[in-house]
mmCIF file of C-alpha atoms in Angstrom:
data_model
loop_
_atom_site.group_PDB
_atom_site.id
_atom_site.type_symbol
_atom_site.label_atom_id
_atom_site.label_comp_id
_atom_site.label_asym_id
_atom_site.label_seq_id
_atom_site.Cartn_x
_atom_site.Cartn_y
_atom_site.Cartn_z
ATOM 1 C CA MET A 1 -5.944 -28.508 9.656
ATOM 2 C CA THR A 2 -3.512 -29.272 6.869
ATOM 3 C CA PHE A 3 -3.448 -28.483 3.236
ATOM 4 C CA GLU A 4 -4.117 -31.462 0.786
ATOM 5 C CA PRO A 5 -1.173 -31.769 -1.767
ATOM 6 C CA VAL A 6 -1.802 -30.049 -5.091
ATOM 7 C CA GLU A 7 -0.379 -30.430 -8.496
ATOM 8 C CA ASN A 8 1.215 -27.497 -10.397
ATOM 9 C CA HIS A 9 -0.603 -25.745 -13.288
ATOM 10 C CA LYS A 10 -4.113 -26.925 -12.215
ATOM 11 C CA ALA A 11 -6.954 -24.595 -11.938
ATOM 12 C CA GLY A 12 -7.912 -26.258 -8.597
ATOM 13 C CA GLY A 13 -4.675 -25.661 -6.942
ATOM 14 C CA LEU A 14 -3.329 -23.591 -4.278
ATOM 15 C CA PHE A 15 -1.353 -20.610 -5.111
ATOM 16 C CA VAL A 16 -0.035 -17.271 -3.561
ATOM 17 C CA MET A 17 -0.590 -14.056 -5.495
ATOM 18 C CA LYS A 18 1.311 -10.969 -4.420
ATOM 19 C CA CYS A 19 0.220 -7.560 -5.850
ATOM 20 C CA GLY A 20 0.853 -3.968 -4.892
ATOM 21 C CA GLY A 21 -2.023 -1.930 -3.704
ATOM 22 C CA SER A 22 -1.500 0.440 -6.439
ATOM 23 C CA THR A 23 -1.235 -2.215 -9.113
ATOM 24 C CA LEU A 24 -4.513 -3.821 -7.925
ATOM 25 C CA ALA A 25 -6.334 -0.572 -7.772
ATOM 26 C CA ALA A 26 -5.536 -0.082 -11.600
ATOM 27 C CA LEU A 27 -6.531 -3.616 -12.643
ATOM 28 C CA PRO A 28 -9.560 -3.837 -14.786
ATOM 29 C CA ASP A 29 -12.788 -5.585 -13.600
ATOM 30 C CA SER A 30 -11.971 -8.596 -15.911
ATOM 31 C CA PHE A 31 -9.022 -9.503 -13.526
ATOM 32 C CA PHE A 32 -11.329 -9.885 -10.634
ATOM 33 C CA ASP A 33 -13.773 -11.661 -12.753
ATOM 34 C CA ASP A 34 -11.165 -14.408 -13.570
ATOM 35 C CA LEU A 35 -10.020 -14.485 -9.947
ATOM 36 C CA ARG A 36 -13.775 -15.269 -9.060
ATOM 37 C CA GLU A 37 -14.181 -17.817 -11.788
ATOM 38 C CA LEU A 38 -11.058 -19.602 -10.526
ATOM 39 C CA GLN A 39 -12.614 -19.541 -7.052
ATOM 40 C CA LEU A 40 -15.668 -20.864 -8.141
ATOM 41 C CA SER A 41 -13.779 -23.757 -9.933
ATOM 42 C CA GLY A 42 -12.111 -24.763 -6.951
ATOM 43 C CA ALA A 43 -8.789 -22.858 -6.900
ATOM 44 C CA ARG A 44 -7.431 -21.632 -3.554
ATOM 45 C CA PRO A 45 -5.691 -18.382 -4.101
ATOM 46 C CA VAL A 46 -4.037 -16.518 -1.316
ATOM 47 C CA ILE A 47 -3.370 -12.877 -1.667
ATOM 48 C CA VAL A 48 -0.514 -10.993 -0.079
ATOM 49 C CA HIS A 49 -0.449 -7.284 -0.916
ATOM 50 C CA GLY A 50 1.537 -4.044 -0.702
ATOM 51 C CA GLY A 51 0.835 -0.472 -0.690
ATOM 52 C CA GLY A 52 3.958 1.579 -0.803
ATOM 53 C CA PRO A 53 2.571 4.694 -2.850
ATOM 54 C CA ALA A 54 -0.432 4.924 -0.447
ATOM 55 C CA ILE A 55 1.849 4.727 2.522
ATOM 56 C CA SER A 56 4.047 7.418 1.045
ATOM 57 C CA GLY A 57 0.903 9.734 0.395
ATOM 58 C CA ASN A 58 -0.378 9.336 3.874
ATOM 59 C CA LEU A 59 2.902 10.100 5.589
ATOM 60 C CA GLU A 60 3.011 13.122 3.310
ATOM 61 C CA LYS A 61 -0.354 14.201 4.311
ATOM 62 C CA LEU A 62 0.519 13.796 8.124
ATOM 63 C CA GLY A 63 3.983 15.583 7.665
ATOM 64 C CA ILE A 64 6.072 12.493 8.522
ATOM 65 C CA GLU A 65 9.322 12.435 6.905
ATOM 66 C CA SER A 66 10.083 8.964 5.164
ATOM 67 C CA SER A 67 13.093 7.708 3.353
ATOM 68 C CA PHE A 68 14.524 4.471 1.909
ATOM 69 C CA VAL A 69 17.619 2.300 2.370
ATOM 70 C CA ASN A 70 18.148 -0.479 -0.321
ATOM 71 C CA GLY A 71 14.498 -0.380 -1.155
ATOM 72 C CA LEU A 72 13.266 -0.700 2.469
ATOM 73 C CA ARG A 73 11.279 2.087 4.055
ATOM 74 C CA VAL A 74 13.082 3.327 7.195
ATOM 75 C CA THR A 75 10.371 2.597 9.850
ATOM 76 C CA THR A 76 10.008 4.209 13.076
ATOM 77 C CA GLU A 77 6.941 3.579 15.480
ATOM 78 C CA GLU A 78 5.457 6.732 14.148
ATOM 79 C CA VAL A 79 6.004 5.599 10.319
ATOM 80 C CA LEU A 80 4.814 2.116 11.464
ATOM 81 C CA ASP A 81 1.307 3.446 12.882
ATOM 82 C CA VAL A 82 0.783 4.860 9.298
ATOM 83 C CA VAL A 83 2.033 1.755 7.349
ATOM 84 C CA GLU A 84 -0.259 -0.394 9.563
ATOM 85 C CA MET A 85 -3.321 2.104 9.103
ATOM 86 C CA THR A 86 -2.829 2.014 5.408
ATOM 87 C CA LEU A 87 -1.904 -1.707 4.687
ATOM 88 C CA ALA A 88 -4.243 -3.179 7.221
ATOM 89 C CA GLY A 89 -7.002 -0.737 6.727
ATOM 90 C CA SER A 90 -7.679 1.231 3.442
ATOM 91 C CA ILE A 91 -5.765 -0.943 1.052
ATOM 92 C CA ASN A 92 -6.823 -4.298 2.599
ATOM 93 C CA LYS A 93 -10.393 -3.348 2.615
ATOM 94 C CA ALA A 94 -10.216 -1.942 -1.017
ATOM 95 C CA ILE A 95 -9.000 -5.207 -2.271
ATOM 96 C CA VAL A 96 -11.531 -7.071 -0.306
ATOM 97 C CA ARG A 97 -14.448 -4.790 -1.674
ATOM 98 C CA ARG A 98 -13.191 -5.259 -5.352
ATOM 99 C CA ILE A 99 -13.068 -9.052 -5.086
ATOM 100 C CA GLN A 100 -16.666 -9.297 -3.587
ATOM 101 C CA GLY A 101 -17.799 -6.642 -6.040
ATOM 102 C CA SER A 102 -17.040 -9.284 -8.840
ATOM 103 C CA GLY A 103 -18.785 -11.918 -6.953
ATOM 104 C CA GLY A 104 -15.972 -13.581 -5.113
ATOM 105 C CA GLN A 105 -15.522 -14.079 -1.449
ATOM 106 C CA ALA A 106 -12.568 -12.587 0.553
ATOM 107 C CA LEU A 107 -11.706 -12.169 4.050
ATOM 108 C CA GLY A 108 -9.067 -9.390 4.976
ATOM 109 C CA LEU A 109 -6.263 -9.964 7.482
ATOM 110 C CA SER A 110 -2.869 -8.422 8.639
ATOM 111 C CA GLY A 111 0.070 -10.443 9.796
ATOM 112 C CA VAL A 112 -0.707 -9.498 13.267
ATOM 113 C CA ASP A 113 -4.074 -11.131 13.604
ATOM 114 C CA GLY A 114 -3.793 -14.595 15.251
ATOM 115 C CA ARG A 115 0.030 -13.963 15.003
ATOM 116 C CA LEU A 116 -0.562 -15.063 11.293
ATOM 117 C CA ILE A 117 3.027 -13.600 10.622
ATOM 118 C CA THR A 118 5.735 -13.918 13.209
ATOM 119 C CA ALA A 119 8.834 -11.774 12.471
ATOM 120 C CA ARG A 120 12.052 -10.343 13.921
ATOM 121 C CA LEU A 121 14.063 -7.403 13.023
ATOM 122 C CA VAL A 122 16.148 -7.692 9.859
ATOM 123 C CA ALA A 123 20.014 -7.725 10.087
ATOM 124 C CA ASN A 124 20.464 -3.954 9.142
ATOM 125 C CA SER A 125 17.649 -2.611 11.703
ATOM 126 C CA GLY A 126 20.088 -0.011 12.692
ATOM 127 C CA GLU A 127 19.705 1.422 9.298
ATOM 128 C CA VAL A 128 15.965 0.684 8.502
ATOM 129 C CA GLY A 129 14.345 0.652 11.945
ATOM 130 C CA LEU A 130 11.349 -1.667 12.516
ATOM 131 C CA VAL A 131 11.627 -3.713 9.374
ATOM 132 C CA GLY A 132 11.010 -7.456 9.922
ATOM 133 C CA GLU A 133 11.988 -10.623 8.325
ATOM 134 C CA VAL A 134 9.302 -13.435 8.633
ATOM 135 C CA THR A 135 10.381 -16.367 11.148
ATOM 136 C CA GLU A 136 7.019 -18.166 10.765
ATOM 137 C CA VAL A 137 3.556 -18.184 9.129
ATOM 138 C CA ASN A 138 0.726 -19.672 10.846
ATOM 139 C CA ALA A 139 -0.568 -21.869 8.108
ATOM 140 C CA GLU A 140 -3.465 -23.165 10.070
ATOM 141 C CA ILE A 141 -5.093 -19.759 9.808
ATOM 142 C CA VAL A 142 -4.701 -19.536 6.073
ATOM 143 C CA ALA A 143 -6.301 -23.220 5.775
ATOM 144 C CA GLY A 144 -9.319 -22.251 7.909
ATOM 145 C CA VAL A 145 -9.989 -19.231 5.780
ATOM 146 C CA LEU A 146 -9.705 -21.071 2.656
ATOM 147 C CA ALA A 147 -11.820 -23.909 3.980
ATOM 148 C CA MET A 148 -14.679 -21.578 4.737
ATOM 149 C CA GLY A 149 -14.686 -20.568 1.252
ATOM 150 C CA TYR A 150 -12.936 -17.100 1.529
ATOM 151 C CA ILE A 151 -9.915 -15.837 -0.169
ATOM 152 C CA PRO A 152 -7.363 -14.630 2.362
ATOM 153 C CA VAL A 153 -6.206 -11.049 1.569
ATOM 154 C CA ILE A 154 -3.094 -10.491 3.965
ATOM 155 C CA ALA A 155 -1.482 -7.289 4.723
ATOM 156 C CA PRO A 156 2.424 -7.627 5.538
ATOM 157 C CA ILE A 157 2.686 -6.437 9.011
ATOM 158 C CA GLY A 158 4.560 -9.044 11.210
ATOM 159 C CA ILE A 159 4.642 -9.371 14.944
ATOM 160 C CA ASP A 160 7.142 -11.106 17.449
ATOM 161 C CA ALA A 161 6.285 -12.798 20.858
ATOM 162 C CA GLY A 162 6.637 -9.630 22.680
ATOM 163 C CA GLY A 163 3.996 -7.902 20.704
ATOM 164 C CA GLN A 164 6.217 -5.565 18.473
ATOM 165 C CA ARG A 165 5.146 -4.918 15.182
ATOM 166 C CA TYR A 166 7.206 -4.937 12.024
ATOM 167 C CA ASN A 167 6.871 -3.402 8.428
ATOM 168 C CA ILE A 168 7.473 -6.304 6.027
ATOM 169 C CA ASN A 169 8.410 -5.895 2.445
ATOM 170 C CA ALA A 170 5.217 -7.372 0.595
ATOM 171 C CA ASP A 171 7.515 -9.597 -1.878
ATOM 172 C CA THR A 172 9.272 -10.924 0.993
ATOM 173 C CA ALA A 173 6.039 -11.621 3.063
ATOM 174 C CA ALA A 174 4.580 -13.275 -0.046
ATOM 175 C CA GLY A 175 7.512 -15.621 -0.590
ATOM 176 C CA ALA A 176 7.215 -16.560 3.009
ATOM 177 C CA VAL A 177 3.599 -17.308 2.962
ATOM 178 C CA ALA A 178 3.909 -19.553 -0.166
ATOM 179 C CA SER A 179 6.800 -21.491 1.381
ATOM 180 C CA PHE A 180 5.154 -21.952 4.761
ATOM 181 C CA ILE A 181 1.870 -23.068 3.457
ATOM 182 C CA GLY A 182 3.251 -25.350 0.759
ATOM 183 C CA SER A 183 2.173 -23.462 -2.389
ATOM 184 C CA PRO A 184 3.721 -24.839 -5.499
ATOM 185 C CA GLN A 185 3.523 -21.720 -7.149
ATOM 186 C CA MET A 186 3.676 -17.802 -6.453
ATOM 187 C CA ILE A 187 2.344 -15.330 -9.074
ATOM 188 C CA VAL A 188 3.581 -11.861 -8.624
ATOM 189 C CA VAL A 189 1.117 -9.481 -10.397
ATOM 190 C CA THR A 190 2.753 -6.200 -11.425
ATOM 191 C CA ASP A 191 2.249 -3.515 -14.185
ATOM 192 C CA VAL A 192 5.587 -3.960 -16.063
ATOM 193 C CA PRO A 193 6.214 -6.507 -18.882
ATOM 194 C CA GLY A 194 9.189 -8.265 -17.281
ATOM 195 C CA ILE A 195 12.797 -8.151 -17.586
ATOM 196 C CA MET A 196 14.019 -6.545 -20.824
ATOM 197 C CA ARG A 197 17.221 -7.684 -22.567
ATOM 198 C CA THR A 198 19.009 -6.409 -25.698
ATOM 199 C CA LEU A 199 18.972 -9.278 -28.145
ATOM 200 C CA ASP A 200 20.219 -8.894 -31.869
ATOM 201 C CA GLY A 201 19.704 -5.199 -31.326
ATOM 202 C CA ARG A 202 16.262 -5.230 -29.957
ATOM 203 C CA LYS A 203 14.782 -5.048 -26.427
ATOM 204 C CA THR A 204 13.042 -8.158 -25.798
ATOM 205 C CA VAL A 205 11.341 -9.526 -22.815
ATOM 206 C CA LEU A 206 13.032 -12.511 -21.331
ATOM 207 C CA PRO A 207 10.268 -15.291 -20.905
ATOM 208 C CA SER A 208 12.178 -17.169 -18.244
ATOM 209 C CA VAL A 209 15.175 -17.082 -15.894
ATOM 210 C CA THR A 210 16.942 -19.316 -13.495
ATOM 211 C CA VAL A 211 17.939 -18.744 -9.823
ATOM 212 C CA GLY A 212 21.574 -18.876 -11.158
ATOM 213 C CA GLN A 213 21.207 -16.201 -13.672
ATOM 214 C CA ILE A 214 19.436 -13.591 -11.619
ATOM 215 C CA GLU A 215 22.331 -12.023 -9.902
ATOM 216 C CA ASP A 216 24.352 -11.684 -13.014
ATOM 217 C CA LEU A 217 21.362 -9.866 -14.585
ATOM 218 C CA ILE A 218 21.141 -7.557 -11.423
ATOM 219 C CA LYS A 219 24.839 -6.901 -11.734
ATOM 220 C CA ASN A 220 24.747 -5.788 -15.478
ATOM 221 C CA GLY A 221 21.607 -3.937 -14.964
ATOM 222 C CA GLU A 222 19.110 -5.795 -16.760
ATOM 223 C CA ILE A 223 17.214 -6.198 -13.609
ATOM 224 C CA TYR A 224 16.719 -3.167 -11.888
ATOM 225 C CA GLY A 225 14.583 -1.090 -9.518
ATOM 226 C CA GLY A 226 11.335 -2.612 -8.129
ATOM 227 C CA MET A 227 12.070 -5.803 -10.156
ATOM 228 C CA ILE A 228 14.929 -6.549 -7.780
ATOM 229 C CA PRO A 229 13.034 -7.263 -4.663
ATOM 230 C CA LYS A 230 10.526 -9.174 -6.721
ATOM 231 C CA VAL A 231 13.236 -11.722 -8.113
ATOM 232 C CA ARG A 232 15.175 -11.849 -4.837
ATOM 233 C CA ALA A 233 11.813 -12.682 -3.070
ATOM 234 C CA ALA A 234 11.394 -15.406 -5.644
ATOM 235 C CA ILE A 235 14.711 -16.917 -5.069
ATOM 236 C CA ASP A 236 13.960 -16.828 -1.379
ATOM 237 C CA CYS A 237 10.834 -19.022 -1.735
ATOM 238 C CA ILE A 238 11.922 -21.375 -4.412
ATOM 239 C CA GLN A 239 12.630 -24.186 -1.987
ATOM 240 C CA GLY A 240 10.663 -27.161 -0.559
ATOM 241 C CA SER A 241 7.157 -27.277 -2.360
ATOM 242 C CA VAL A 242 7.546 -23.775 -4.256
ATOM 243 C CA SER A 243 8.799 -24.858 -7.616
ATOM 244 C CA GLU A 244 8.501 -21.571 -9.306
ATOM 245 C CA VAL A 245 7.564 -17.969 -9.248
ATOM 246 C CA VAL A 246 5.674 -16.149 -12.338
ATOM 247 C CA ILE A 247 5.915 -12.488 -12.603
ATOM 248 C CA VAL A 248 3.006 -11.085 -14.984
ATOM 249 C CA ASP A 249 1.311 -8.045 -16.195
ATOM 250 C CA GLY A 250 -2.082 -7.962 -14.491
ATOM 251 C CA LYS A 251 -3.777 -6.252 -17.233
ATOM 252 C CA GLU A 252 -3.255 -9.178 -19.762
ATOM 253 C CA PRO A 253 -6.511 -10.948 -20.347
ATOM 254 C CA ARG A 254 -7.346 -13.843 -18.019
ATOM 255 C CA VAL A 255 -3.668 -14.031 -17.197
ATOM 256 C CA LEU A 256 -4.189 -16.067 -13.761
ATOM 257 C CA SER A 257 -6.269 -18.878 -15.503
ATOM 258 C CA ARG A 258 -3.646 -18.891 -18.361
ATOM 259 C CA VAL A 259 -0.702 -19.194 -15.610
ATOM 260 C CA LEU A 260 -2.442 -21.849 -13.678
ATOM 261 C CA GLN A 261 -3.241 -23.945 -16.582
ATOM 262 C CA GLY A 262 0.183 -23.874 -17.713
ATOM 263 C CA LYS A 263 -0.554 -21.792 -21.044
ATOM 264 C CA ASN A 264 1.712 -19.088 -22.506
ATOM 265 C CA TRP A 265 1.095 -15.537 -21.558
ATOM 266 C CA GLU A 266 2.224 -12.417 -23.603
ATOM 267 C CA HIS A 267 4.156 -10.626 -20.862
ATOM 268 C CA GLY A 268 5.851 -11.856 -17.900
ATOM 269 C CA LEU A 269 8.578 -13.943 -16.446
ATOM 270 C CA LEU A 270 8.996 -17.333 -14.909
ATOM 271 C CA VAL A 271 11.535 -17.786 -12.278
ATOM 272 C CA ARG A 272 12.741 -21.406 -11.456
ATOM 273 C CA ASN A 273 15.695 -23.306 -10.469
#
């Protein structure tokens, strides 16, 4: 099974949406109503989600220490058990329930299922442990779920040929999924307005940024914190059919529809070449 080509900025198109578990939990019902209406209109959304705060909370409850190196969670087998339990279990199913509660149709998966996401250790695995980088995404599985009329909801756990699991950054996983399935667009739903820059003495949200500008904005501190992995994932996936990444505030009314129809939105950031 293969995907038919789609045009960008069309409500009936294929797109990948990345969202953190805590962000999704805080989104209003109207966001999921918008998603349902898009699905009914023929759009083909694919969701990749994170869940960092929930993972940290469960690790704390179980008395398991957790630390980070350059934004990546140091992952032992013990930590990975909790990561998988949280992402592929409670977070994944909570998202499926919210979509179905609005009248949409969703099917939850992890990257382990059917070897949906094949991964290998990241280059600095000596520091971060069982953190993976994506080597392949089984687009046939995604196409099959979409063909059945369901929104794939994917937890970013990878697996290799030997059966070893890997913890994968959700932004990175979403970018890889978008690249491998040939999505023309990735939408990152977050709870921040975008990149703030001082212009004429006032803090202003940048409406767009090119790949060439991103590293300069990181160096001067205008892109910082959790926005760094988001824009770097955007750089990684802007290749082939993926022509742009849009980072938006999910609380803005009908933001998904507005982005897909090529309309302006109040808060967000467009990343492109």
